[in-house]
Every structure is written in C-alpha cells, then in structure tokens.
Amino acid sequence: MWGGRFAAQPADAMQAINASIDVDKRLWREDIEGSKAHAAMLAAQGIITAEDNAAIQAGLDQIAAEIVEGTFQFSVALEDIHLNIEARLTERIGEAGKRLHTARSRNDQVATDFKLWTMRASREAADGLRVLQTALLKQSQAHADWIMPGFTHLQTAQPITLGHHLLAYVTMLERDRVRIIGGALEAAWECPLGAAALAGTGYKIDREATAQALGFHAPASNSLDAVGSRDFALAALSNLAIAITHLSRLAEEIVLWTSPQFGFARLSDAWSTGSSIMPQKRNPDAAELIRAKAARIGADFAALNAIVQKLPLTYAKDLQEDKALTFSAFDDFALSVTAMIGMVETMRFNRQKMRAAAAMGYSTATDLADWLVRELGVPFREAHEITGKIVRIAEDSGVAELGLLPLSDFQAVDPRITEGARALLTVEKSVESRDSYGGTAPQRVREQVERWKEMFK
Ligand code: ARG
C-alpha cells in the first residue's frame, strides 16, 4: 500500500510488531460503514463518479458478506483491517477501489472506526448492566424483610435487610450505566472522518454529510485533535473500570456469604465449581474471577492512559495498541456481567443464618441509646456511655444478645430503663425503626423497589 517508496520488504519481525489485523479485524463493520459514508460523500461532491461510488458500495457489501460467511482471507502482510478491506475491494472492483482512499487517511479512518466501535460496545455494556440491575431488583423484592448484619470495617454494625443491601448495588450500577452511556453520547459529538492524515484536506469534502451519515452530531472541529486523541476510549475504559469495581465488591461479598463460616447464601450448581480432592467443596470461582477481571480492566485503562500521555501530537503507532486493550476490557466486562447475572438470579439465601448473625455483636446497642435519647431526653453522648456499660456487662456475663440480658442488669446501670426498652432490642424491631428515607426498614425497601421498577419500565 505504500510500497512505491521502498525497494525491500519489511523484516519478518517488523511485520509481526506492526501488523494489527488479528486484533482490529473486529472493526470490520465500522470500517465498511465508514468507507461507504465516505465514498457516497465523495460522489455527492463530484470527487469520484457515481459509477465508481456504485461499484464501491456494492463491493463493500460483498466484502461484508464474505466476512460474515468466513470466506474473507485476512492477510498479515496487509497490516490492518483498513488495508485488508481496501485491497480486497480493489481486487474485486478494480480501478474504482483505488479511488476510495481519496481525501482520507488511515489516521482519520481508524479514529472514526474505533470511536464507532466503542460507542456501540458502550451501549451494549450499559444494556448488560440494566439486566443485572433487574436481577438484583427481583432478589431485593423477594428479600425486602430478610434480616442480615450490616457491617462497617466488616464488624457487625447494625441489623439491615437483605433487600436494602442488594438495592445498594442497583443504585451503584445505575450511576455506572449513566456514566457509560454518557461516555458514548460524548463520543458521538465529533466525527474524526475528514481530518485526513492530520491537517485536513484540499478536496472539497462535505464533513457534515459523513458525520451525519455515521450518527455523529458534527464533524470534529480540529483535525489534529481528531486523529491524535483517544480520550473517548480512555473515558469508556475508566467507566468500565469503575463499574466493574462495583461488581467486584459484590463478588467479594458472594465469596464471603457463600463460605461455611458466613453461610448466608448458596450459589446454584450451575455457578459453583467443585474440588478435585475435597468432595464437600462448592467454590465461587466465577465471583473470584470477576474480582480478577476488575484488576485487569483497571490495568487496561492504566496502560492506554500511559500510552497516550507521552505522545506529541498527533498520531503515532503507539495508538494502535488502543484496540487490544479496549477490546479486552469490553470482553472481560461483558463476561463478568453475564456471570454476575447468573449468580444473582440463582443464588439462594439462608434466612436463619443471616438473622442469627445479625443478632451477634450486640448489633442493637444503638437502639438502646436511641431509646434513652427519645424517651428520657438523655443527651446522645451520655446515652452512648450508658449503653456501652450495659454491653460490657453482657459481654462479661457471656450473654450474646442485649435483648436476652435480665432487666436488672440494665437497671443496675440506669434504673430508668424499662421492660419496654428491653423489648425493642430485637433485630426485627431494630430494622423496622430505621424508616428514614433511604433507610433499611422493610417498608422503605419496598417503596424503593417500586421506584426502581417504575424507572426500569
Ligand atoms: N492500524 C493503525 C492503527 O490502528 C491504523 C492507522 C495507521 N496509520 C499510520 N499512519 N500508520 O493505529
């Protein structure tokens, strides 16, 4: 394609390091779409003839069919998807194929193709998250009043409801989804096609037309930026990295919850693995791998960021590595979301185990302090002190729950404490009382479930 200036062939390793076809063949749809828009525009502008354009359109459609059928011969010698398709086009339609590359360069071509790919992949990733949210929402609804321990520092803090806990992820994933879609909308703002190699072109092209045909709002207003920038991919990767961080936290909780020590949940057979030596094992491999995928996606972002940050304007071949990183991140993300959907949909929870764990660690101590404030007008700091002393008595006498301590022990610390106060110290009463907006009370959880359902319609 650029042989005119060279007398000798590239070294084998030169070809190996330079060729990207094995990776960027995935851009074939976008490349054909971009070429068709470009050729149509060239014809409309009188830069190529209508006959040439017709031949190019038909030829590109046939190439698309060949790729779908699997008969297209990808060639490493032709470096990348752009040259592969163009060479095949010329092979099929002759002279007209050689006119396609008028007023464009692979630099604006690849920026356009890759942007289109990233936008599409982002929309699909967002759709995947919505399916996962729906699965979480269903489980939230089914477990709106199932009680489990809420943790800070992974120490029992206060009783919460499982529905509330799962809705926390629905909420996180909604922000992730909005960020990912926002990235795609931002990318759609400017179309790089027509920036040519870097400086624009002297041909009287119509950049509005190609931008519109490809679904962009407008042509990119600076040709150097158009060919040299990859922040659309960086934004997509960072958005994926944040989203999978949330998946990874849920995965981590699944690993904990399914351990015999917690015993809160059990993964279905389809989403568990066994051990070749220990017959009793049910391992949460998919959850563990999601944690690992999260690390990889973060690294994909870091790698591309490092590639771009040291490049003088405009294009440099370093940028070719953008695609392997981005494809890998989107692939890992999609698989992780699918696996998480499978686990969440089929996971079963153990109500007794979760309730028992929720009652451990004197989890209703705050409820006693709150009673002292509410009923006796004790300042909160003082109530905290009184309650702390009662917890110490329970601990010293080996009583596991505050509500099981005899009233006399409460009254030894503060004689004003009544049987009514002691009766409030169950985990059920505790979650019911936390009914502020956004709180864990079953009633509030059910309201939030309804709100999300309405939103997802
Ligand atoms: N395969 C190349 C890439 O992905 C296409 C652009 C090549 N441009 C160039 N000036 N060599 O970056």
PDB file of N, CA, C and O and ligand atoms in Angstrom, residues 20 24 79-80 82 106-107 110 230 315 317 319-320 322-323, ligand 1:
ATOM      1  N   SER A  20      -1.666  -5.425  12.863  1.00  0.00           N
ATOM      2  CA  SER A  20      -2.678  -5.429  13.923  1.00  0.00           C
ATOM      3  C   SER A  20      -3.930  -6.185  13.501  1.00  0.00           C
ATOM      4  O   SER A  20      -4.921  -6.205  14.223  1.00  0.00           O
ATOM      5  N   ASP A  24      -7.555  -5.983  15.086  1.00  0.00           N
ATOM      6  CA  ASP A  24      -8.517  -4.966  14.620  1.00  0.00           C
ATOM      7  C   ASP A  24      -9.473  -5.479  13.546  1.00  0.00           C
ATOM      8  O   ASP A  24     -10.320  -4.725  13.063  1.00  0.00           O
ATOM      9  N   GLU A  79      -1.251  -5.691   7.004  1.00  0.00           N
ATOM     10  CA  GLU A  79      -1.215  -4.941   8.266  1.00  0.00           C
ATOM     11  C   GLU A  79      -2.496  -4.909   9.092  1.00  0.00           C
ATOM     12  O   GLU A  79      -2.549  -5.443  10.183  1.00  0.00           O
ATOM     13  N   ASP A  80      -3.490  -4.207   8.577  1.00  0.00           N
ATOM     14  CA  ASP A  80      -4.658  -3.967   9.439  1.00  0.00           C
ATOM     15  C   ASP A  80      -5.954  -4.134   8.660  1.00  0.00           C
ATOM     16  O   ASP A  80      -5.959  -4.401   7.457  1.00  0.00           O
ATOM     17  N   HIS A  82      -8.096  -1.952   7.749  1.00  0.00           N
ATOM     18  CA  HIS A  82      -8.358  -0.922   6.732  1.00  0.00           C
ATOM     19  C   HIS A  82      -7.727  -1.317   5.393  1.00  0.00           C
ATOM     20  O   HIS A  82      -8.363  -1.259   4.350  1.00  0.00           O
ATOM     21  N   ARG A 106      -5.579   6.641   6.840  1.00  0.00           N
ATOM     22  CA  ARG A 106      -5.937   5.649   7.853  1.00  0.00           C
ATOM     23  C   ARG A 106      -6.060   6.303   9.229  1.00  0.00           C
ATOM     24  O   ARG A 106      -6.675   5.753  10.129  1.00  0.00           O
ATOM     25  N   ASN A 107      -5.443   7.479   9.367  1.00  0.00           N
ATOM     26  CA  ASN A 107      -5.484   8.125  10.682  1.00  0.00           C
ATOM     27  C   ASN A 107      -6.889   8.594  11.065  1.00  0.00           C
ATOM     28  O   ASN A 107      -7.344   8.365  12.178  1.00  0.00           O
ATOM     29  N   VAL A 110      -9.175   5.236  11.146  1.00  0.00           N
ATOM     30  CA  VAL A 110      -9.155   4.381  12.340  1.00  0.00           C
ATOM     31  C   VAL A 110      -9.782   5.106  13.534  1.00  0.00           C
ATOM     32  O   VAL A 110     -10.482   4.490  14.347  1.00  0.00           O
ATOM     33  N   ARG A 230      -7.534   9.924  21.925  1.00  0.00           N
ATOM     34  CA  ARG A 230      -8.227   8.664  22.254  1.00  0.00           C
ATOM     35  C   ARG A 230      -8.949   8.773  23.588  1.00  0.00           C
ATOM     36  O   ARG A 230      -9.200   7.766  24.255  1.00  0.00           O
ATOM     37  N   TYR A 315      -0.867  11.678  15.537  1.00  0.00           N
ATOM     38  CA  TYR A 315      -0.891  10.213  15.565  1.00  0.00           C
ATOM     39  C   TYR A 315       0.518   9.639  15.714  1.00  0.00           C
ATOM     40  O   TYR A 315       1.479  10.159  15.157  1.00  0.00           O
ATOM     41  N   LYS A 317       2.230   5.389  16.145  1.00  0.00           N
ATOM     42  CA  LYS A 317       1.792   3.993  16.058  1.00  0.00           C
ATOM     43  C   LYS A 317       1.493   3.390  17.425  1.00  0.00           C
ATOM     44  O   LYS A 317       0.778   2.389  17.523  1.00  0.00           O
ATOM     45  N   LEU A 319      -0.546   4.285  19.295  1.00  0.00           N
ATOM     46  CA  LEU A 319      -2.004   4.308  19.445  1.00  0.00           C
ATOM     47  C   LEU A 319      -2.663   3.034  18.924  1.00  0.00           C
ATOM     48  O   LEU A 319      -3.798   2.734  19.294  1.00  0.00           O
ATOM     49  N   GLN A 320      -1.963   2.311  18.083  1.00  0.00           N
ATOM     50  CA  GLN A 320      -2.548   1.072  17.558  1.00  0.00           C
ATOM     51  C   GLN A 320      -2.880   0.085  18.684  1.00  0.00           C
ATOM     52  O   GLN A 320      -3.794  -0.736  18.540  1.00  0.00           O
ATOM     53  N   ASP A 322      -4.300   0.696  21.317  1.00  0.00           N
ATOM     54  CA  ASP A 322      -5.548   1.075  21.991  1.00  0.00           C
ATOM     55  C   ASP A 322      -6.620  -0.013  21.860  1.00  0.00           C
ATOM     56  O   ASP A 322      -7.399  -0.251  22.774  1.00  0.00           O
ATOM     57  N   LYS A 323      -6.613  -0.681  20.689  1.00  0.00           N
ATOM     58  CA  LYS A 323      -7.717  -1.594  20.421  1.00  0.00           C
ATOM     59  C   LYS A 323      -7.625  -2.883  21.235  1.00  0.00           C
ATOM     60  O   LYS A 323      -8.634  -3.327  21.804  1.00  0.00           O
TER      61      LYS A 323
HETATM   62  N1  ARG B   1      -3.667   0.149  12.250  1.00  0.00           N
HETATM   63  C1  ARG B   1      -3.426   1.525  12.524  1.00  0.00           C
HETATM   64  C2  ARG B   1      -3.897   1.861  13.941  1.00  0.00           C
HETATM   65  O1  ARG B   1      -4.699   1.161  14.429  1.00  0.00           O
HETATM   66  C3  ARG B   1      -4.148   2.415  11.543  1.00  0.00           C
HETATM   67  C4  ARG B   1      -3.539   3.758  11.392  1.00  0.00           C
HETATM   68  C5  ARG B   1      -2.236   3.690  10.683  1.00  0.00           C
HETATM   69  N2  ARG B   1      -1.706   4.978  10.454  1.00  0.00           N
HETATM   70  C6  ARG B   1      -0.447   5.221  10.149  1.00  0.00           C
HETATM   71  N3  ARG B   1      -0.088   6.440   9.997  1.00  0.00           N
HETATM   72  N4  ARG B   1       0.421   4.240  10.034  1.00  0.00           N
HETATM   73  O2  ARG B   1      -3.441   2.797  14.555  1.00  0.00           O
END
